[in-house]
């Protein structure tokens, strides 16, 4: 598995520091609010686990599973809901937790969908942002790292359901996915 990685883009320590920093900011911003963290499966599960442990305020969690990639490295542009939320959003301050903001099409779709369910507020927290790939006008309210337009895996991010268990974010060798 490690032989498939061209180079480490973000180390385990860099990620840990950033998660702590984001957790402190989220805790401050949501003090006394009705926080609901919504993890977009599967990629954000590792980030979600770490970020929720770094938040010092009460929060609930829920999960959505969506697909717009399949086994491809590029979004199809069609967002398919595989698993919807269990908790009604009315009255919650919703924070969508995502692994990567790429084209923005999936997050834009999810944000609009959830906004229609009358939450008190809705914001986005993403570990990675790849602005070079953006196709819609959407920004994260809480951002870990901006990264170059390279195919990354690890810390929850996958290629064909592999590499999620790497403790760092690495650039996948192009010959693996070409």
Short mmCIF file of C-alpha atoms in Angstrom, two decimals:
data_model
loop_
_atom_site.label_atom_id
_atom_site.label_comp_id
_atom_site.label_asym_id
_atom_site.label_seq_id
_atom_site.Cartn_x
_atom_site.Cartn_y
_atom_site.Cartn_z
CA UNK A 1 0.00 0.00 0.00
CA UNK A 2 2.76 2.47 0.90
CA UNK A 3 4.48 1.74 -2.41
CA UNK A 4 1.47 3.30 -4.18
CA UNK A 5 2.10 6.69 -2.54
CA UNK A 6 4.18 9.19 -4.51
CA UNK A 7 4.76 11.42 -1.46
CA UNK A 8 3.23 12.45 1.85
CA UNK A 9 1.37 15.73 1.46
CA UNK A 10 0.22 16.16 5.09
CA UNK A 11 1.70 14.24 8.00
CA UNK A 12 -0.26 12.68 10.83
CA UNK A 13 1.09 15.39 13.16
CA UNK A 14 0.11 18.26 10.84
CA UNK A 15 -3.41 16.86 10.61
CA UNK A 16 -3.66 16.37 14.37
CA UNK A 17 -2.60 20.00 15.02
CA UNK A 18 -5.09 21.36 12.48
CA UNK A 19 -7.95 19.26 13.89
CA UNK A 20 -7.19 20.60 17.39
CA UNK A 21 -7.19 24.18 16.06
CA UNK A 22 -10.48 23.67 14.19
CA UNK A 23 -12.08 22.03 17.23
CA UNK A 24 -11.16 25.01 19.42
CA UNK A 25 -12.65 27.48 16.91
CA UNK A 26 -15.83 25.44 16.45
CA UNK A 27 -16.22 25.09 20.24
CA UNK A 28 -15.95 28.85 20.65
CA UNK A 29 -18.30 29.65 17.74
CA UNK A 30 -20.97 27.14 18.82
CA UNK A 31 -20.88 27.82 22.57
CA UNK A 32 -24.42 27.43 23.91
CA UNK A 33 -25.81 26.44 20.50
CA UNK A 34 -27.64 23.29 19.41
CA UNK A 35 -24.81 21.77 17.35
CA UNK A 36 -25.39 18.85 15.03
CA UNK A 37 -22.38 17.47 13.16
CA UNK A 38 -23.31 15.82 9.87
CA UNK A 39 -20.65 13.51 8.47
CA UNK A 40 -20.66 12.87 4.76
CA UNK A 41 -19.72 9.20 4.47
CA UNK A 42 -17.47 7.48 3.85
CA UNK A 43 -14.51 9.80 3.35
CA UNK A 44 -15.10 12.09 6.31
CA UNK A 45 -15.47 9.38 8.97
CA UNK A 46 -11.87 9.64 10.24
CA UNK A 47 -11.98 13.45 10.28
CA UNK A 48 -15.43 13.36 11.93
CA UNK A 49 -14.19 11.09 14.72
CA UNK A 50 -11.22 13.34 15.43
CA UNK A 51 -13.03 16.68 15.08
CA UNK A 52 -15.91 15.68 17.37
CA UNK A 53 -13.43 14.64 20.08
CA UNK A 54 -11.77 18.06 19.79
CA UNK A 55 -15.05 19.96 20.31
CA UNK A 56 -15.69 20.86 23.94
CA UNK A 57 -19.38 21.82 23.56
CA UNK A 58 -22.35 19.44 23.51
CA UNK A 59 -23.06 18.14 20.03
CA UNK A 60 -25.03 15.43 18.34
CA UNK A 61 -23.95 13.55 15.26
CA UNK A 62 -25.66 12.11 12.21
CA UNK A 63 -24.52 10.65 8.90
CA UNK A 64 -25.31 10.98 5.21
CA UNK A 65 -23.93 8.80 2.47
CA UNK A 66 -23.81 10.27 -1.01
CA UNK A 67 -22.09 9.32 -4.21
CA UNK A 68 -20.92 11.36 -7.15
CA UNK A 69 -17.64 9.62 -7.95
CA UNK A 70 -18.15 5.85 -8.03
CA UNK A 71 -14.71 4.38 -8.74
CA UNK A 72 -13.65 7.38 -10.80
CA UNK A 73 -11.22 10.14 -9.83
CA UNK A 74 -13.60 12.82 -11.12
CA UNK A 75 -17.14 13.65 -10.03
CA UNK A 76 -19.93 12.57 -12.33
CA UNK A 77 -21.89 15.70 -11.41
CA UNK A 78 -24.87 13.57 -10.37
CA UNK A 79 -25.31 13.34 -6.60
CA UNK A 80 -27.05 10.22 -5.35
CA UNK A 81 -28.24 9.98 -1.72
CA UNK A 82 -27.37 6.50 -0.44
CA UNK A 83 -28.25 7.18 3.23
CA UNK A 84 -30.19 10.16 4.53
CA UNK A 85 -30.11 11.72 8.00
CA UNK A 86 -32.02 10.18 10.90
CA UNK A 87 -32.45 13.42 12.88
CA UNK A 88 -34.90 16.17 11.80
CA UNK A 89 -32.83 19.37 11.37
CA UNK A 90 -35.29 21.99 12.61
CA UNK A 91 -33.70 24.03 15.40
CA UNK A 92 -30.21 22.59 14.97
CA UNK A 93 -27.07 24.48 14.07
CA UNK A 94 -25.82 22.08 11.42
CA UNK A 95 -22.12 21.73 10.67
CA UNK A 96 -21.46 19.53 7.64
CA UNK A 97 -18.18 17.65 8.13
CA UNK A 98 -16.50 16.76 4.84
CA UNK A 99 -13.13 15.29 3.91
CA UNK A 100 -12.48 17.33 0.77
CA UNK A 101 -14.08 20.23 -1.07
CA UNK A 102 -13.24 19.53 -4.71
CA UNK A 103 -15.63 20.54 -7.51
CA UNK A 104 -18.06 21.69 -4.81
CA UNK A 105 -21.00 20.10 -6.62
CA UNK A 106 -21.71 17.47 -3.94
CA UNK A 107 -21.43 19.89 -1.02
CA UNK A 108 -23.50 22.51 -2.80
CA UNK A 109 -26.23 19.94 -3.39
CA UNK A 110 -26.12 18.70 0.22
CA UNK A 111 -26.15 22.22 1.66
CA UNK A 112 -29.19 23.22 -0.42
CA UNK A 113 -30.98 19.98 0.45
CA UNK A 114 -30.37 20.41 4.19
CA UNK A 115 -31.20 24.13 4.14
CA UNK A 116 -34.68 23.18 2.97
CA UNK A 117 -35.16 21.24 6.22
CA UNK A 118 -35.14 24.45 8.30
CA UNK A 119 -32.04 24.20 10.48
CA UNK A 120 -31.21 27.22 12.67
CA UNK A 121 -27.98 27.54 10.68
CA UNK A 122 -25.85 25.52 8.31
CA UNK A 123 -22.09 25.70 7.78
CA UNK A 124 -19.34 23.57 6.29
CA UNK A 125 -16.15 22.23 7.84
CA UNK A 126 -13.75 20.49 5.48
CA UNK A 127 -10.31 19.09 6.10
CA UNK A 128 -9.10 19.71 2.53
CA UNK A 129 -9.93 22.26 -0.13
CA UNK A 130 -8.88 21.87 -3.75
CA UNK A 131 -9.89 25.28 -5.20
CA UNK A 132 -8.40 24.55 -8.64
CA UNK A 133 -11.21 22.02 -9.23
CA UNK A 134 -14.16 24.21 -8.14
CA UNK A 135 -17.18 24.21 -10.48
CA UNK A 136 -19.68 25.98 -8.19
CA UNK A 137 -19.40 28.97 -5.89
CA UNK A 138 -19.07 27.37 -2.45
CA UNK A 139 -16.59 27.90 0.38
CA UNK A 140 -15.92 26.17 3.66
CA UNK A 141 -16.61 28.07 6.86
CA UNK A 142 -13.95 26.00 8.62
CA UNK A 143 -10.98 24.86 6.56
CA UNK A 144 -8.06 22.64 7.38
CA UNK A 145 -5.74 22.83 4.37
CA UNK A 146 -5.82 24.13 0.79
CA UNK A 147 -4.08 21.62 -1.44
CA UNK A 148 -2.90 21.50 -5.07
CA UNK A 149 -4.82 19.65 -7.78
CA UNK A 150 -3.37 16.20 -7.09
CA UNK A 151 -5.14 12.93 -6.33
CA UNK A 152 -4.86 12.36 -2.59
CA UNK A 153 -5.69 9.42 -0.35
CA UNK A 154 -5.45 8.54 3.32
CA UNK A 155 -7.08 9.73 6.55
CA UNK A 156 -10.44 8.56 5.20
CA UNK A 157 -9.95 9.51 1.55
CA UNK A 158 -9.89 6.62 -0.87
CA UNK A 159 -9.34 5.41 -4.35
CA UNK A 160 -11.66 2.49 -5.21
CA UNK A 161 -12.32 2.01 -1.46
CA UNK A 162 -8.61 1.55 -0.68
CA UNK A 163 -6.09 3.68 1.29
CA UNK A 164 -8.64 5.12 3.79
CA UNK A 165 -6.67 3.64 6.69
CA UNK A 166 -3.45 5.57 6.01
CA UNK A 167 -2.77 7.91 8.98
CA UNK A 168 -1.53 10.70 6.67
CA UNK A 169 -2.66 12.34 3.41
CA UNK A 170 -0.58 11.18 0.50
CA UNK A 171 -0.46 11.80 -3.23
CA UNK A 172 -1.34 8.62 -5.10
CA UNK A 173 1.00 7.62 -7.91
CA UNK A 174 -0.78 8.37 -11.24
CA UNK A 175 -0.08 4.87 -12.62
CA UNK A 176 -2.37 3.48 -9.90
CA UNK A 177 -5.49 5.28 -11.14
CA UNK A 178 -4.70 5.87 -14.85
#
